[in-house]
Coordinates of C-alpha atoms in Angstrom, one line a residue:
Chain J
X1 CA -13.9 82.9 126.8
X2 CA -14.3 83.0 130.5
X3 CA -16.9 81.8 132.4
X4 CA -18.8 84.3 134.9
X5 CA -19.6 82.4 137.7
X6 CA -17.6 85.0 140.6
X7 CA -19.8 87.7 138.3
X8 CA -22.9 85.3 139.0
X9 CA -22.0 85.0 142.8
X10 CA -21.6 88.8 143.3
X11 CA -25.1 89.0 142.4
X12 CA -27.1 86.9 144.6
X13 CA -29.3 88.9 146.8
X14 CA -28.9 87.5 150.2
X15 CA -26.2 86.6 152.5
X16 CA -23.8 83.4 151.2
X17 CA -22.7 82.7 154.6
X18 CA -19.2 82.1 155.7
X19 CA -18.7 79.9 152.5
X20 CA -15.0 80.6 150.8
X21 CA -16.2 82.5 147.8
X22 CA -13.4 82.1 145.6
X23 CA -13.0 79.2 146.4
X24 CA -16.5 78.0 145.8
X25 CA -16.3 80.0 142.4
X26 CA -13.2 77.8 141.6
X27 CA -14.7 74.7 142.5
X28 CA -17.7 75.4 140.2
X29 CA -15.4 76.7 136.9
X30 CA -13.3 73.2 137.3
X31 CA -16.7 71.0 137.6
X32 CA -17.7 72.2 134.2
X33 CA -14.5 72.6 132.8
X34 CA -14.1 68.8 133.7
X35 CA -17.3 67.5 133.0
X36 CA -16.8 69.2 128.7
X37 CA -13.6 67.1 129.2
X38 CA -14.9 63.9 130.6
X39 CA -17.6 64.2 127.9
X40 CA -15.2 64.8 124.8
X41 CA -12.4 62.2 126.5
X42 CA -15.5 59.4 126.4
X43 CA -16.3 60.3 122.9
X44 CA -12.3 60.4 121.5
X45 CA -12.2 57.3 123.3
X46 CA -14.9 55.7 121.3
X47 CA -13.6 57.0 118.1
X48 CA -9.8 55.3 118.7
X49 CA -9.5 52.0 117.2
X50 CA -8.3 50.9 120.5
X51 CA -11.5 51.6 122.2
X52 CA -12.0 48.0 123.4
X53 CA -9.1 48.7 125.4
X54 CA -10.9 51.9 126.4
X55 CA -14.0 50.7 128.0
X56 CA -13.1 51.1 131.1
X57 CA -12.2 54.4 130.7
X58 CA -15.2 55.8 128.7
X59 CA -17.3 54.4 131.7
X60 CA -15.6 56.6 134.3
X61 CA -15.4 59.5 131.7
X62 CA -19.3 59.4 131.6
X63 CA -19.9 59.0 135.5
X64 CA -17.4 61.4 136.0
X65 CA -18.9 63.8 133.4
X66 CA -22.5 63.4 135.5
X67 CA -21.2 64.0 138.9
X68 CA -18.9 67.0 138.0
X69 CA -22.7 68.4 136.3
X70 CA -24.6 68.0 139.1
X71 CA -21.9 69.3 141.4
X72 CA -21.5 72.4 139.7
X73 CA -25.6 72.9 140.0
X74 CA -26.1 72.4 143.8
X75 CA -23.1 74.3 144.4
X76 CA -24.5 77.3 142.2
X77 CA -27.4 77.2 144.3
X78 CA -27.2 79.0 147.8
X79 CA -31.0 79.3 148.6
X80 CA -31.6 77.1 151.9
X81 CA -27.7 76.5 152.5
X82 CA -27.0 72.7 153.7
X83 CA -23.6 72.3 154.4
X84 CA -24.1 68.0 155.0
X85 CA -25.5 67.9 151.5
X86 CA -22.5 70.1 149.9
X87 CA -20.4 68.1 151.7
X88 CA -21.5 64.7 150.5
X89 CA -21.9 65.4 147.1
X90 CA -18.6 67.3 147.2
X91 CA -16.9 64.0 148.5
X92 CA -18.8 61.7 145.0
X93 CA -17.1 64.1 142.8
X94 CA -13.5 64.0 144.3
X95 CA -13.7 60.2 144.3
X96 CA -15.6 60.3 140.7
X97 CA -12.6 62.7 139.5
X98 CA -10.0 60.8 141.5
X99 CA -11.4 57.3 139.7
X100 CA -11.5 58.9 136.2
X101 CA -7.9 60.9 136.7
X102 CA -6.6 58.0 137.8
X103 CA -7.6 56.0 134.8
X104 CA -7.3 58.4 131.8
X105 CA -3.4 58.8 133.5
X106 CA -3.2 55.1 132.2
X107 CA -3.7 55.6 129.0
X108 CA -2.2 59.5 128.9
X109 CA 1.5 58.5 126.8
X110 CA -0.7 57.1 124.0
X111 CA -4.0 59.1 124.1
X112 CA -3.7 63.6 124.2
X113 CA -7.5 63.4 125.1
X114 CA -6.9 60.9 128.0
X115 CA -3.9 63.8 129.3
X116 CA -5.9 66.6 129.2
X117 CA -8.8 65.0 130.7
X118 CA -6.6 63.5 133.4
X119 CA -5.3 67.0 135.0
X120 CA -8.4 67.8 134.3
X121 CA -9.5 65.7 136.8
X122 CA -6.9 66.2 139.0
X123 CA -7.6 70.2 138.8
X124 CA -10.9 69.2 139.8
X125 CA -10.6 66.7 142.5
X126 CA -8.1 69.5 144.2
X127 CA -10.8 72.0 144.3
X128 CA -13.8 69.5 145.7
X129 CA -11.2 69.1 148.5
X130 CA -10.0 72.4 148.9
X131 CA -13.8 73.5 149.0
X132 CA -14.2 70.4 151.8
X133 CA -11.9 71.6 154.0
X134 CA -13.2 75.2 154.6
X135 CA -17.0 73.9 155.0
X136 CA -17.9 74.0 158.7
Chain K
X1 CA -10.1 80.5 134.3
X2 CA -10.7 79.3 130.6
X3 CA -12.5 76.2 129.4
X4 CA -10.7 73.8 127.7
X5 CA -13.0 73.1 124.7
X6 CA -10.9 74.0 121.5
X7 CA -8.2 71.9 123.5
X8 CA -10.7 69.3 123.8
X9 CA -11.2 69.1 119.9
X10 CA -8.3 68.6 118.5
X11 CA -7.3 66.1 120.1
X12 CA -10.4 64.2 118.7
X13 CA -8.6 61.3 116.7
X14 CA -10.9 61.0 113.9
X15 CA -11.2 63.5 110.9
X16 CA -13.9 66.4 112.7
X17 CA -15.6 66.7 109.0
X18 CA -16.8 69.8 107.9
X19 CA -17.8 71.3 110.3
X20 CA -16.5 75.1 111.9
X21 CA -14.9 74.3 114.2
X22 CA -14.2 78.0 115.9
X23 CA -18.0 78.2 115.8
X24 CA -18.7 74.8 117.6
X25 CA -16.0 75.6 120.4
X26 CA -17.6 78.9 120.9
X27 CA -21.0 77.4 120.9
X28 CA -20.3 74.5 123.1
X29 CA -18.8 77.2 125.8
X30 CA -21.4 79.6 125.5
X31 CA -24.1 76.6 126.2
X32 CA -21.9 75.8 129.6
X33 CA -21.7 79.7 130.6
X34 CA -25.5 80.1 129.9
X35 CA -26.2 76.6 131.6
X36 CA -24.3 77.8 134.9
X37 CA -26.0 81.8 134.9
X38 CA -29.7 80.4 134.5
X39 CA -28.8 77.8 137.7
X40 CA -27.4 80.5 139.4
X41 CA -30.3 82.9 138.3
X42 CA -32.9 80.9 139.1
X43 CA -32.0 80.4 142.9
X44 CA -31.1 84.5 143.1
X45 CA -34.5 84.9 141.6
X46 CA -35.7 82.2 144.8
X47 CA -33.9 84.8 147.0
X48 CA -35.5 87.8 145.9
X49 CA -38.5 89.1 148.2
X50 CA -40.2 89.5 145.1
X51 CA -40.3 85.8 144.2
X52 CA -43.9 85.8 143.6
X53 CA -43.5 88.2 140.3
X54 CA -40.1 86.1 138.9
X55 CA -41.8 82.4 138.9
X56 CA -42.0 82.6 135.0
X57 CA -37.9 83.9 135.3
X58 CA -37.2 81.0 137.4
X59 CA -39.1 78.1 135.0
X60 CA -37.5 79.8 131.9
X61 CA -34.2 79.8 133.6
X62 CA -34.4 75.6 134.6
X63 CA -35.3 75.4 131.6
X64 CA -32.7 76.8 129.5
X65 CA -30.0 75.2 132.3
X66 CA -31.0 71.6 131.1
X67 CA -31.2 72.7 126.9
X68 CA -27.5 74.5 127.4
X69 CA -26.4 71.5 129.2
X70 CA -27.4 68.8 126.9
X71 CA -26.8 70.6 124.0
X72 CA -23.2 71.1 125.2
X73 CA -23.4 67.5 125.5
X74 CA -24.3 66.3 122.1
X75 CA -22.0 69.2 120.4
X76 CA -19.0 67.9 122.4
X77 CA -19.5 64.3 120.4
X78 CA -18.3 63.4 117.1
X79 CA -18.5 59.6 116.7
X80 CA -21.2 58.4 114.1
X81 CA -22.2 62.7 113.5
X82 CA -25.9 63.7 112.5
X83 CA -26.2 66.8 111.3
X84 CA -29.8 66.3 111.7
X85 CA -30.0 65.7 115.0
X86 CA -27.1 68.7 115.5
X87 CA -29.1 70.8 113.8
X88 CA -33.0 70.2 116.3
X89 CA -31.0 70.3 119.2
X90 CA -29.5 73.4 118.4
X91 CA -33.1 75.1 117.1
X92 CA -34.6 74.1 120.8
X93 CA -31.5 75.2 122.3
X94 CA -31.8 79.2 120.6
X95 CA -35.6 78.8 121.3
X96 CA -34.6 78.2 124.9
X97 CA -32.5 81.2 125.1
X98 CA -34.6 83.6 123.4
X99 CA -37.5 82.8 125.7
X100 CA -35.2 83.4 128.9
X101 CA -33.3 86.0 127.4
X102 CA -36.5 88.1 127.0
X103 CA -37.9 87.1 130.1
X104 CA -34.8 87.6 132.1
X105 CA -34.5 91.3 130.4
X106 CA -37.5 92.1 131.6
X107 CA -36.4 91.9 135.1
X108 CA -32.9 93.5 133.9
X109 CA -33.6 96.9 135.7
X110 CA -34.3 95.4 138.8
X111 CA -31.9 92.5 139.4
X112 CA -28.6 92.3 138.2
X113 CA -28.8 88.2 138.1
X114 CA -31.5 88.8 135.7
X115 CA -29.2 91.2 133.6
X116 CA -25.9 89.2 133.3
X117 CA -28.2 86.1 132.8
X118 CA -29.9 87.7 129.5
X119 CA -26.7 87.9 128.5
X120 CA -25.3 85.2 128.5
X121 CA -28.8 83.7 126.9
X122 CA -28.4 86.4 124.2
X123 CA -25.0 85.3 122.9
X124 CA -25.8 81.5 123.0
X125 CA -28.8 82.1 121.2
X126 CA -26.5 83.6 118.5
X127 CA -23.8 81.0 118.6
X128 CA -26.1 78.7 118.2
X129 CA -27.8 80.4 115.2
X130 CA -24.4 80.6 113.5
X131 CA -23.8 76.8 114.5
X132 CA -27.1 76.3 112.5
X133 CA -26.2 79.0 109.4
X134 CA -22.8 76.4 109.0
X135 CA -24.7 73.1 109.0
X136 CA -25.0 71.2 105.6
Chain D
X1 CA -42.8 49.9 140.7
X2 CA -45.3 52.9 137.9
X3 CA -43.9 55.7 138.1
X4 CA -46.3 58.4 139.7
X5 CA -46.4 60.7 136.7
X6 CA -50.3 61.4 136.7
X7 CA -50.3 61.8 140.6
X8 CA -47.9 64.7 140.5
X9 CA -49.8 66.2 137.7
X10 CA -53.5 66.2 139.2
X11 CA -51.5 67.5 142.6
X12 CA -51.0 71.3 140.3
X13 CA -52.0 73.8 141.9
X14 CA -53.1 76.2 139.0
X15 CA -55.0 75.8 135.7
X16 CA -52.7 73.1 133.1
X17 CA -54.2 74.8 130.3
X18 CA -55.5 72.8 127.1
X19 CA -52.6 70.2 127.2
X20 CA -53.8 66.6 127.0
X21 CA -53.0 65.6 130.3
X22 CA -53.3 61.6 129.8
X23 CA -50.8 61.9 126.6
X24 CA -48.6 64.2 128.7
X25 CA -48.0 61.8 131.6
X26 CA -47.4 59.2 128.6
X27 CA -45.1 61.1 127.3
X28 CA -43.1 61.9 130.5
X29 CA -43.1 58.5 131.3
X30 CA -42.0 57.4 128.3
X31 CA -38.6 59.7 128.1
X32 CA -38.0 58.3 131.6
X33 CA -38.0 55.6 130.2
X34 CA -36.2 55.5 127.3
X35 CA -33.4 57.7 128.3
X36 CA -33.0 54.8 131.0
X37 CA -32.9 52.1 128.8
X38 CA -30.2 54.3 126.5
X39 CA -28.3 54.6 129.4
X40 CA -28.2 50.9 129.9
X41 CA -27.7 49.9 126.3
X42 CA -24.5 52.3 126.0
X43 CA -22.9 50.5 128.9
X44 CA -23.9 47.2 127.8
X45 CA -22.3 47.9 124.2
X46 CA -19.1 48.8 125.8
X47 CA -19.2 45.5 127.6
X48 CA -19.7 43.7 124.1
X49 CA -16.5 42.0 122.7
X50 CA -17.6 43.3 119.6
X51 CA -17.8 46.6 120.8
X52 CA -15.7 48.4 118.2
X53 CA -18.8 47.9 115.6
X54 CA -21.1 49.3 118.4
X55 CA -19.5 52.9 118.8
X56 CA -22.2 54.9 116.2
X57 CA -24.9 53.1 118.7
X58 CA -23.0 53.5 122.1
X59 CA -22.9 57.5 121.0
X60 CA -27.0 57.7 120.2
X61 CA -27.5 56.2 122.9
X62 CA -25.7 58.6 125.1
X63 CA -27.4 61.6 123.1
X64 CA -30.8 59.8 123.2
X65 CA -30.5 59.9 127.0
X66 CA -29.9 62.9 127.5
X67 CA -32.2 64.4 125.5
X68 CA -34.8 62.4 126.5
X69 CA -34.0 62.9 130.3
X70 CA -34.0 67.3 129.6
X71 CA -37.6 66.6 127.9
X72 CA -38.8 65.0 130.5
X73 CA -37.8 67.7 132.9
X74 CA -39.4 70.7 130.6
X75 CA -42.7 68.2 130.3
X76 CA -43.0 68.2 134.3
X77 CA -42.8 72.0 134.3
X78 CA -46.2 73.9 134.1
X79 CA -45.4 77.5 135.0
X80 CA -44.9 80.2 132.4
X81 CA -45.6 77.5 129.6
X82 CA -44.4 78.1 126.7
X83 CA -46.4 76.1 123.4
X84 CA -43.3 76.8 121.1
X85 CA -40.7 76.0 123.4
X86 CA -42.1 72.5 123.9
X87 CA -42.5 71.9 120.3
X88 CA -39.1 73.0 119.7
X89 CA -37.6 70.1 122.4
X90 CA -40.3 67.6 121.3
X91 CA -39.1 67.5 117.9
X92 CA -35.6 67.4 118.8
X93 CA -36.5 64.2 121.0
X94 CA -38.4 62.5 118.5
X95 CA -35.4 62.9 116.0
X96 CA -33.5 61.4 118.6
X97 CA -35.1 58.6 119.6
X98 CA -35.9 57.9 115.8
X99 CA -31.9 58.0 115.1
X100 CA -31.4 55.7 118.0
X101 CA -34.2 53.4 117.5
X102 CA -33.0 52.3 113.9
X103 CA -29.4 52.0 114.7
X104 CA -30.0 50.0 117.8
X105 CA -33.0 48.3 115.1
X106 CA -29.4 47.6 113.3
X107 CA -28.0 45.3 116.1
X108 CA -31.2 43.9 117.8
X109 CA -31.0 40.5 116.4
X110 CA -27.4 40.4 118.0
X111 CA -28.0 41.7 121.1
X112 CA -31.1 41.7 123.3
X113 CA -30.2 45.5 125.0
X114 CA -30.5 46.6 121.8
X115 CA -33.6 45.0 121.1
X116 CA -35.2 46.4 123.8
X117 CA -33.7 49.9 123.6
X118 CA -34.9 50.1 119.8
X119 CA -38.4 49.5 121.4
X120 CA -38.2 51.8 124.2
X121 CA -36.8 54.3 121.5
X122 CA -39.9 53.7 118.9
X123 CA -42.2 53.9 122.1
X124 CA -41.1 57.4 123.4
X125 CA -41.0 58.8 119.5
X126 CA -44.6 57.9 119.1
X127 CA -45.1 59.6 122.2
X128 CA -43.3 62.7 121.2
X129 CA -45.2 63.0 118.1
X130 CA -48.7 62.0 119.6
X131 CA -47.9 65.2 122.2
X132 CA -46.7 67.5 119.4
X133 CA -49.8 66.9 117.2
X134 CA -52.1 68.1 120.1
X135 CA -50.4 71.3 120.7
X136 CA -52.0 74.5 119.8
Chain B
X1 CA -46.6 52.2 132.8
X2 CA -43.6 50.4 133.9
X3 CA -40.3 51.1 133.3
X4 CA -38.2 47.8 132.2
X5 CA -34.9 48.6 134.1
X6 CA -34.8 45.0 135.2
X7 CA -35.3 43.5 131.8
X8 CA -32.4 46.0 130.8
X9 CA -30.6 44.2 133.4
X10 CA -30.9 40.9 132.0
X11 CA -29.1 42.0 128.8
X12 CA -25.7 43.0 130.4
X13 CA -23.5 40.9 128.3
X14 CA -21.0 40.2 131.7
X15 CA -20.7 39.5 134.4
X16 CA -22.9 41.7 137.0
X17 CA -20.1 40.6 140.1
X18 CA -22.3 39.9 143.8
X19 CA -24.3 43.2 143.6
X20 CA -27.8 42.4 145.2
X21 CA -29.6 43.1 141.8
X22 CA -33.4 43.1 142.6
X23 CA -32.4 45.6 144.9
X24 CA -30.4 47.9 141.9
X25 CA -33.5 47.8 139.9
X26 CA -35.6 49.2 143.3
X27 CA -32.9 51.6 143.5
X28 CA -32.5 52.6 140.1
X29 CA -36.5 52.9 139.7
X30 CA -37.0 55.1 143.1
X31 CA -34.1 57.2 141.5
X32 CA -36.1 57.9 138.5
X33 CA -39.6 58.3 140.1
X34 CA -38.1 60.6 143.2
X35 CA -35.9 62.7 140.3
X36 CA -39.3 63.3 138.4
X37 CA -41.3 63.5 141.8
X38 CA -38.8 66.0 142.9
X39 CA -38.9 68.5 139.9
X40 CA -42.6 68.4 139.6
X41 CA -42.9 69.7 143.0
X42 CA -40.4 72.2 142.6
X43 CA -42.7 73.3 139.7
X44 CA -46.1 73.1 141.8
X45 CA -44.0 74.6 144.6
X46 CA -44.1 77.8 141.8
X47 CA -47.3 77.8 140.9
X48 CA -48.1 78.4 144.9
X49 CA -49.8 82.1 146.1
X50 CA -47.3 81.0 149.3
X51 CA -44.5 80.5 146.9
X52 CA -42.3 83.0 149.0
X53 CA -42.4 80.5 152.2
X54 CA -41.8 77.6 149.4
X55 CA -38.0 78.7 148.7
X56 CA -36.6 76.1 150.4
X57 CA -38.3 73.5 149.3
X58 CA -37.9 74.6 145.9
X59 CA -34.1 74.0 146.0
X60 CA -33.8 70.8 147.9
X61 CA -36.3 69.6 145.5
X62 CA -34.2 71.1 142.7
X63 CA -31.2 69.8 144.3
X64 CA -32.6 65.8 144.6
X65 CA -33.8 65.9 141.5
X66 CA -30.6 66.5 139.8
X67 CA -29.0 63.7 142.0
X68 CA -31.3 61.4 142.1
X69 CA -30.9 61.2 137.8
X70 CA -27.0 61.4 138.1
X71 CA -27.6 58.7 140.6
X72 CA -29.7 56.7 138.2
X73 CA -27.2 56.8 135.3
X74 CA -24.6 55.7 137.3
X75 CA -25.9 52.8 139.0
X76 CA -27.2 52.1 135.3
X77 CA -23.4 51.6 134.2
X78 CA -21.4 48.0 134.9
X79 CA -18.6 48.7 132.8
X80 CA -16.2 49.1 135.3
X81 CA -17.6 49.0 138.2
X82 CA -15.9 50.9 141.5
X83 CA -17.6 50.0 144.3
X84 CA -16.6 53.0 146.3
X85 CA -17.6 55.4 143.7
X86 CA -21.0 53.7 143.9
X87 CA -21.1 53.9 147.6
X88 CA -20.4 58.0 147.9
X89 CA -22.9 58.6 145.0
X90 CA -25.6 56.3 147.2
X91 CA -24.5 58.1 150.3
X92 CA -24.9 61.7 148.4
X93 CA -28.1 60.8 147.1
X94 CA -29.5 59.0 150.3
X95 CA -28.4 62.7 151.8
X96 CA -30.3 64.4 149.6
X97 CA -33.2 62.3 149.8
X98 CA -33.6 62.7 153.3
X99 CA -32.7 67.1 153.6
X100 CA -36.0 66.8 150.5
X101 CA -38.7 64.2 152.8
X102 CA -38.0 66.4 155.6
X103 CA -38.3 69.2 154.1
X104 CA -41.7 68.5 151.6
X105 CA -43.1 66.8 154.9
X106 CA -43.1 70.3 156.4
X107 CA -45.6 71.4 153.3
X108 CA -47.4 68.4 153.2
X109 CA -50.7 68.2 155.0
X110 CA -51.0 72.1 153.0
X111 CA -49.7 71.1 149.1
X112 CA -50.6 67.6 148.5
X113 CA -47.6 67.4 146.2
X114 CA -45.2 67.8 148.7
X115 CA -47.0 65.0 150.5
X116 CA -46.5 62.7 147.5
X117 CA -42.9 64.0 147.0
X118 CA -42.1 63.4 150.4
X119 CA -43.2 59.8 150.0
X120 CA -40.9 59.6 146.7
X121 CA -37.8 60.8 148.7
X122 CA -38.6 58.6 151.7
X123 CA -39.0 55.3 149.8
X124 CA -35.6 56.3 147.6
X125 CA -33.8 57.2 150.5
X126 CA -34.8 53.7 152.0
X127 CA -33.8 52.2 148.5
X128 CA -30.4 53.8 148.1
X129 CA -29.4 52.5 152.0
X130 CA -30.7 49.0 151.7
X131 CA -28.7 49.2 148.3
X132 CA -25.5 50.8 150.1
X133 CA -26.0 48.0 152.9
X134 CA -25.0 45.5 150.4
X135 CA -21.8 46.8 148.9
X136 CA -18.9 44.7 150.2

């Protein structure tokens, strides 16, 4: 199953501005797509009989899985466009996904969760900055 | 681009019990794509000239964004399972649809936002009823 | 600090119906609440040596708070109310603050974030309940 | 009613490192009271005849609210801690908080709960750079 969110974004009623469409779209589907897999990845991680070894982990898994949330709201929203606020909270997320990608990659040759979480991550963190660089 | 939620799931290390697990990947997907098309809805809705006649559309729509989001959230853990729980989340989470799904297709003619957004609330509503239907 | 929960109430600009407004605020406060002490208590079971034995709590918790953060939201929403809707996420809070409140119960001679959270958790279910019982 | 996040606090089994914590708890609290400030308004904001010239205030209030609560969470996890992670959330919400005071200020002499919202995002803003100014 797809997600619609370039059907969503054909629909809005006003102007989007010189915003990179596709790329916005993009960086929306990997902030939820990431945020399911920080969520699961936290929750595997609790279930391993290793998870004291995990703690660390599940932490940035949970942050990770909040900041991708909210990024993929205020970037679905277009009314009253402020391009310092996308910005800033585009920035949090590349750093939360950099912190968590960089610390499920640790643990990625023992736990599958941790690997597919990690690129994950890295998908995500790629599209944050990808969206950065074409904002004004 | 696809979600990753059946992916997700089997790497879970602990036994998933008895649960369907097709049905709770569908369900937990269909929570995220209705999540994002009730955000996105209720700011096209803010954008519409006609705002004044869509406020109940927009309140249903935030709404259902936070009930798809969290219930996504709880479906996507498995450690120390309550079917109970499972099972209220998912009966506020259909209510939540159905009452933005009809209010959205109200608006259906008009606004295409409000069309792809029933939707979407439509076929969570029923993967969340046949979430329910599998539940001891 | 009190949160300002009333203030933003009696600041509505329309009719709040027959809702008990003083058990309303209660109850908004309340889910703040708890779902902030959740929060707190899953992070400080991760930090416990013994944290292996904590992972059943660590995951109520993190459901606990995110249910009780979406029903707080939905409570501070007046426009196009909706009696069954609220019901429907009421209930599905109180079951989740009563499945959190007796495991934490479990481990709040052992540790005091537990203690507290099991409180917070008993507090915000009464709450729930007290609010359901008025509705129409 | 209070909320107890500095008791919660007290009951982190670690080490909390030289974070200035009476000003975490401010932080953490004007998180939660600006988050549920913020989507009251958005909902009184509704309820307006004038809600057509309310739009934007709608969405920055949408926008806070949402950040302020991810902001919240996170500053409510020690596990872990990443210092610059903290630091771009604080710097996204402090963002926020100030694009939502200015903009409820606009409103506030005509809609008394953009005047108290306003206030909220003010004294969070202030909270999340006096908390910033102490990261090392």
């Amino acid at each position: 199953m797809a997600l619609q969110v370039a059907e969503m974004l054909s629909t809005y009623p006003k102007d989007l501005g010189d915003i990179d469409q596709s790329r916005l779209a993009t960086c929306i589907e990997e902030c939820l797509r990431c945020a399911q897999a920080c969520t699961a990845c936290a929750d595997a991680c609790l279930s391993e009989d290793m998870v004291a070894e995990l703690t660390k982990c599940i932490r940035t898994d949970l942050d990770c899985a909040d900041i991708c949330g909210t990024t993929a709201r205020v970037l679905s929203r277009h009314t009253g466009y402020d391009a310092n606020l996308t910005r800033a909270v585009l920035e949090a997320c590349a750093q939360a996904c950099k912190a968590c990608g960089d610390e499920c990659e640790r643990h990625s040759k023992q736990h599958e969760h941790c690997a597919v979480c990690a690129q994950a991550c890295r998908d995500c963190e790629r599209a944050c900055r990808e969206l950065i660089s074409t904002l004004g």
